[in-house]
Coordinates of C-alpha atoms in Angstrom, one line a residue:
M1 CA 0.0 0.0 0.0
V2 CA 1.1 3.5 -0.8
A3 CA -0.7 6.5 0.8
F4 CA -0.4 10.0 -0.6
G5 CA -1.1 13.2 1.4
G6 CA 0.0 15.3 4.3
G7 CA -1.1 16.7 7.7
H8 CA -4.1 15.5 9.6
G9 CA -5.7 13.8 6.6
L10 CA -2.7 11.5 6.0
Y11 CA -2.5 10.9 9.7
A12 CA -6.1 9.5 9.6
S13 CA -5.3 7.4 6.5
L14 CA -2.2 5.9 8.0
S15 CA -3.7 5.3 11.4
A16 CA -6.2 3.0 9.5
L17 CA -3.9 1.5 6.9
R18 CA -1.3 0.3 9.4
R19 CA -4.0 -1.9 10.9
V20 CA -4.7 -3.7 7.6
T21 CA -1.3 -4.1 5.9
G22 CA 2.3 -4.9 6.8
E23 CA 3.6 -3.3 3.7
L24 CA 2.8 0.4 3.9
T25 CA 4.6 3.5 2.5
A26 CA 3.5 7.1 3.1
V27 CA 4.5 9.6 0.4
V28 CA 4.2 13.0 2.0
T29 CA 4.0 16.6 0.6
V30 CA 6.9 18.9 1.3
A31 CA 5.3 22.3 0.8
D32 CA 4.7 23.4 4.4
D33 CA 6.0 26.9 5.0
G34 CA 4.4 27.7 8.4
G35 CA 5.1 27.2 12.1
S36 CA 8.0 25.0 13.2
S37 CA 8.5 23.5 9.8
G38 CA 8.6 26.8 8.0
R39 CA 11.1 28.2 10.5
L40 CA 13.4 25.2 10.0
R41 CA 13.0 25.3 6.3
R42 CA 13.9 29.0 6.1
E43 CA 16.8 28.8 8.6
L44 CA 18.4 25.5 7.5
G45 CA 17.3 25.1 3.9
V46 CA 15.8 21.6 4.7
L47 CA 12.7 19.9 3.6
P48 CA 9.8 20.9 6.0
P49 CA 9.7 18.1 8.5
G50 CA 6.2 18.6 10.0
D51 CA 4.0 16.5 7.8
L52 CA 6.7 13.8 7.7
R53 CA 6.8 13.8 11.5
M54 CA 3.0 13.4 11.7
A55 CA 3.1 10.5 9.3
L56 CA 5.7 8.8 11.4
A57 CA 3.6 9.4 14.5
A58 CA 0.6 7.9 12.8
L59 CA 2.5 4.7 12.0
C60 CA 3.5 4.1 15.7
G61 CA 2.0 1.0 17.2
D62 CA -0.6 0.8 20.0
D63 CA 1.8 -0.6 22.6
D64 CA 3.5 1.5 25.2
W65 CA 6.6 2.0 23.1
G66 CA 4.7 3.2 20.1
Q67 CA 2.3 5.5 22.0
T68 CA 5.0 7.0 24.1
W69 CA 7.2 7.8 21.1
S70 CA 4.2 9.1 19.2
R71 CA 3.6 11.6 22.0
V72 CA 7.2 12.5 22.2
V73 CA 7.7 13.4 18.6
Q74 CA 4.4 15.3 18.5
H75 CA 5.3 17.3 21.6
R76 CA 5.8 21.0 21.1
F77 CA 7.9 23.2 23.4
S78 CA 6.1 26.0 25.3
G79 CA 7.6 29.1 26.8
E80 CA 8.7 32.3 25.1
G81 CA 12.2 31.3 23.9
E82 CA 13.5 30.3 20.5
L83 CA 12.3 26.7 21.0
H84 CA 8.7 27.9 21.5
G85 CA 6.4 26.1 19.0
H86 CA 9.0 23.7 17.7
A87 CA 7.9 20.0 17.7
V88 CA 10.5 17.6 19.2
G89 CA 10.1 15.3 16.2
N90 CA 10.9 18.1 13.7
L91 CA 14.2 18.7 15.5
L92 CA 15.0 15.0 15.7
I93 CA 14.4 14.6 12.0
V94 CA 16.5 17.6 11.0
A95 CA 19.3 16.5 13.3
L96 CA 19.5 13.1 11.5
W97 CA 19.4 14.8 8.1
E98 CA 22.4 16.9 9.1
L99 CA 24.3 13.9 10.5
L100 CA 23.5 11.4 7.7
D101 CA 23.2 13.9 4.8
D102 CA 20.3 11.9 3.3
P103 CA 16.6 12.7 4.0
V104 CA 15.4 9.2 3.2
V105 CA 18.0 7.5 5.4
G106 CA 17.2 9.9 8.2
L107 CA 13.5 9.2 8.1
D108 CA 14.2 5.5 8.1
W109 CA 16.2 5.9 11.3
V110 CA 13.4 7.8 13.0
G111 CA 11.0 5.1 11.9
R112 CA 13.2 2.4 13.4
L113 CA 13.4 4.3 16.7
L114 CA 9.6 4.7 16.8
G115 CA 8.9 1.2 15.7
A116 CA 6.8 2.6 12.9
H117 CA 4.6 0.2 11.0
G118 CA 5.6 1.4 7.6
R119 CA 7.9 3.8 5.8
V120 CA 7.7 7.5 5.3
L121 CA 9.1 9.2 2.2
P122 CA 9.0 12.8 0.9
M123 CA 7.2 13.3 -2.4
A124 CA 10.1 15.4 -3.7
S125 CA 13.8 15.7 -3.0
V126 CA 13.6 19.5 -2.6
P127 CA 11.2 21.9 -0.7
I128 CA 8.4 23.2 -2.9
D129 CA 6.0 26.1 -2.8
I130 CA 2.4 25.9 -3.9
E131 CA 0.9 28.6 -6.0
A132 CA -2.9 28.8 -6.2
E133 CA -5.1 30.7 -8.6
V134 CA -7.7 32.2 -6.3
E135 CA -11.0 33.8 -7.4
L136 CA -12.3 36.6 -5.2
D137 CA -15.0 39.1 -6.1
G138 CA -14.8 38.2 -9.8
R139 CA -11.0 38.7 -9.9
V140 CA -8.4 35.9 -10.2
T141 CA -5.1 36.4 -8.3
V142 CA -2.1 34.1 -7.6
V143 CA -1.4 33.3 -3.9
R144 CA 1.9 31.6 -3.0
G145 CA 2.7 29.4 -0.1
Q146 CA 0.9 26.5 1.6
V147 CA -0.3 28.6 4.6
A148 CA -1.5 31.4 2.3
C149 CA -3.4 29.0 0.1
A150 CA -5.0 27.2 3.0
L151 CA -6.2 30.5 4.6
T152 CA -7.2 32.5 1.5
P153 CA -10.6 34.1 1.7
G154 CA -11.2 33.4 -2.0
N155 CA -12.1 30.3 -3.9
V156 CA -9.1 28.2 -5.0
Q157 CA -9.4 27.3 -8.7
A158 CA -6.1 25.4 -9.4
I159 CA -2.6 24.9 -8.0
S160 CA 0.9 24.6 -9.5
L161 CA 4.3 24.0 -7.9
V162 CA 7.4 26.1 -7.7
P163 CA 9.7 24.7 -9.0
A164 CA 7.4 23.4 -11.7
D165 CA 9.4 20.3 -12.2
P166 CA 10.7 19.2 -8.8
P167 CA 12.8 16.0 -8.6
A168 CA 10.6 13.2 -7.2
C169 CA 12.0 11.1 -4.4
P170 CA 13.3 8.0 -6.3
E171 CA 12.2 5.7 -3.5
A172 CA 8.7 7.1 -3.6
V173 CA 8.5 6.6 -7.4
A174 CA 9.6 3.0 -6.9
A175 CA 7.1 2.4 -4.1
V176 CA 4.2 3.6 -6.3
R177 CA 5.3 1.4 -9.2
A178 CA 5.5 -1.7 -7.0
A179 CA 2.3 -1.1 -5.1
D180 CA -0.9 -3.2 -5.1
W181 CA -3.0 -0.2 -4.0
V182 CA -2.5 3.6 -3.9
V183 CA -4.6 5.7 -1.6
L184 CA -5.2 9.4 -2.2
G185 CA -6.9 11.4 0.6
P186 CA -8.4 12.3 2.8
G187 CA -6.8 15.7 3.5
S188 CA -6.5 19.3 2.4
W189 CA -7.4 18.9 -1.2
F190 CA -5.3 21.7 -2.8
T191 CA -2.4 21.7 -0.4
S192 CA -2.0 18.0 0.7
V193 CA -3.6 15.8 -2.0
L194 CA -3.3 17.4 -5.4
P195 CA 0.4 18.5 -5.1
H196 CA 1.5 14.9 -5.6
L197 CA -0.1 14.9 -9.0
K198 CA 2.0 17.9 -10.1
V199 CA 5.4 16.2 -9.5
P200 CA 6.0 14.9 -13.0
R201 CA 7.8 11.6 -12.3
L202 CA 5.5 10.8 -9.4
A203 CA 2.4 11.5 -11.5
E204 CA 3.9 9.4 -14.3
A205 CA 4.4 6.5 -11.9
L206 CA 0.8 6.9 -10.6
H207 CA -0.5 6.8 -14.1
D208 CA 1.6 3.8 -15.1
T209 CA 1.5 1.6 -12.0
G210 CA -0.4 -1.6 -12.0
A211 CA -1.8 -0.8 -8.6
R212 CA -5.5 -0.1 -8.0
R213 CA -6.2 3.5 -6.9
L214 CA -8.6 4.5 -4.2
V215 CA -9.7 8.1 -3.4
A216 CA -10.9 8.7 0.2
L217 CA -13.1 11.8 0.3
N218 CA -13.2 14.4 3.1
L219 CA -16.0 14.5 5.5
A220 CA -16.6 18.2 5.2
P221 CA -15.4 21.2 3.1
Q222 CA -12.3 22.9 4.5
P223 CA -12.7 26.5 5.3
G224 CA -10.5 28.6 2.9
E225 CA -9.6 25.8 0.5
T226 CA -12.8 24.1 -0.4
D227 CA -15.6 26.2 0.9
G228 CA -18.8 25.2 -0.7
F229 CA -17.4 22.0 -2.3
S230 CA -19.7 19.1 -2.7
A231 CA -18.3 15.6 -2.6
E232 CA -18.4 15.3 -6.4
K233 CA -16.6 18.7 -6.8
H234 CA -13.6 17.1 -5.2
L235 CA -13.5 14.5 -7.9
H236 CA -14.0 17.1 -10.7
V237 CA -11.0 19.1 -9.4
L238 CA -8.9 15.9 -9.1
G239 CA -9.7 15.1 -12.7
E240 CA -8.7 18.7 -13.8
H241 CA -5.3 18.4 -12.1
A242 CA -4.7 14.8 -13.4
P243 CA -6.3 14.3 -16.8
G244 CA -6.6 10.7 -17.7
L245 CA -5.9 9.3 -14.3
R246 CA -8.2 6.4 -13.7
I247 CA -9.5 5.7 -10.2
D248 CA -10.8 2.3 -9.2
V249 CA -12.7 3.1 -5.9
V250 CA -14.1 6.3 -4.4
L251 CA -14.8 6.0 -0.7
A252 CA -17.1 8.4 1.1
D253 CA -19.0 8.6 4.3
H254 CA -22.7 8.3 3.5
R255 CA -23.5 11.1 5.9
A256 CA -21.2 13.5 4.1
V257 CA -22.9 13.0 0.7
A258 CA -25.7 15.3 -0.2
D259 CA -26.4 13.9 -3.7
R260 CA -25.5 10.3 -4.2
D261 CA -26.5 10.2 -7.9
A262 CA -24.2 13.2 -8.6
L263 CA -21.3 11.6 -6.8
E264 CA -21.8 8.2 -8.6
K265 CA -21.7 10.1 -11.9
A266 CA -18.5 11.9 -10.9
A267 CA -17.0 8.6 -9.8
D268 CA -18.0 6.9 -13.0
A269 CA -16.3 9.7 -15.0
V270 CA -12.9 8.8 -13.5
G271 CA -13.6 5.0 -13.9
A272 CA -14.4 4.3 -10.3
R273 CA -17.1 2.6 -8.4
L274 CA -18.5 4.3 -5.3
V275 CA -18.4 2.8 -1.9
L276 CA -20.4 4.6 0.8
A277 CA -19.8 3.6 4.4
G278 CA -19.8 4.9 8.0
V279 CA -16.1 5.9 8.5
A280 CA -16.6 9.1 10.5
S281 CA -16.0 9.5 14.2
A282 CA -19.0 8.7 16.4
D283 CA -18.8 12.1 18.1
G284 CA -20.1 13.8 15.0
S285 CA -16.9 15.7 14.3
P286 CA -15.5 15.8 10.7
R287 CA -12.8 13.3 11.6
H288 CA -12.3 9.7 10.3
D289 CA -12.4 7.0 12.9
P290 CA -9.3 4.9 12.4
L291 CA -10.9 1.6 13.4
R292 CA -14.0 2.2 11.2
L293 CA -11.9 3.3 8.3
A294 CA -9.6 0.3 8.7
A295 CA -12.5 -2.1 8.6
V296 CA -13.9 -0.7 5.4
L297 CA -10.6 -0.4 3.7
D298 CA -9.8 -4.0 4.6
E299 CA -13.1 -5.2 3.0
I300 CA -12.4 -3.1 -0.1
F301 CA -8.8 -4.5 -0.4
R302 CA -10.1 -8.1 0.0
G303 CA -12.8 -7.6 -2.6
K304 CA -15.6 -8.0 -0.1
R305 CA -17.1 -4.5 -0.6

């Protein structure tokens, strides 16, 4: 299994997938320019480690070792000094990158320390910026940076990457080509999911792989990025950013779908069958429940749903 994404969406996906497969690779966006990651990126010229750290935390086991290390790497320093806001895991990852001079090897070492149930890889070998075409009051402007794109008051129309042709992580390309399943989403659509489709070699591997492709839709629109988006709109935008990409399964929570017929038509347009299931948290919040999501994904992968 290979899972694409970043941030909280990928965390949810990996928390479920690690429960259904022993062969799991996370391919993570490297566009974050805010908070601790943005500071480290600007000061040291490294890949932003935050989304990579979250993916590693999601892959920690449910035993004491895994849960303790998950909390450690996610811990943020408080206070008013220069460490304020930095996540312990970000500093650990960057330290290993400096010592080993190889981002992939450094991430593998962190994964071994945490006992991670899978591997975490960056989608590109260099930091990237996201540029979004944003429509506001009838005018289209360009907004640059992941944080700016996520918080824009306008409607995001499309994204591109800077540089436009970033070098894909070779290990990520190899993982996609060797996969049985590739999972895209859930997550911030324009800043965590779609950027993978704009890295040429990674997109080429996703088109060419013999793996089946599953898209897991979000439970609610994201303020700033996808305000007003229906479930089917997410698929329309995906198709616009990756023309010709065939999807096998679209998974959505039945309570998050306002128009089933419209979503089925959108899924059919990308070659997919639609699976509706209860995968949301029982507390009513727009979060995926890892155990429910794992159960449904397991049935899909085994051909039982």
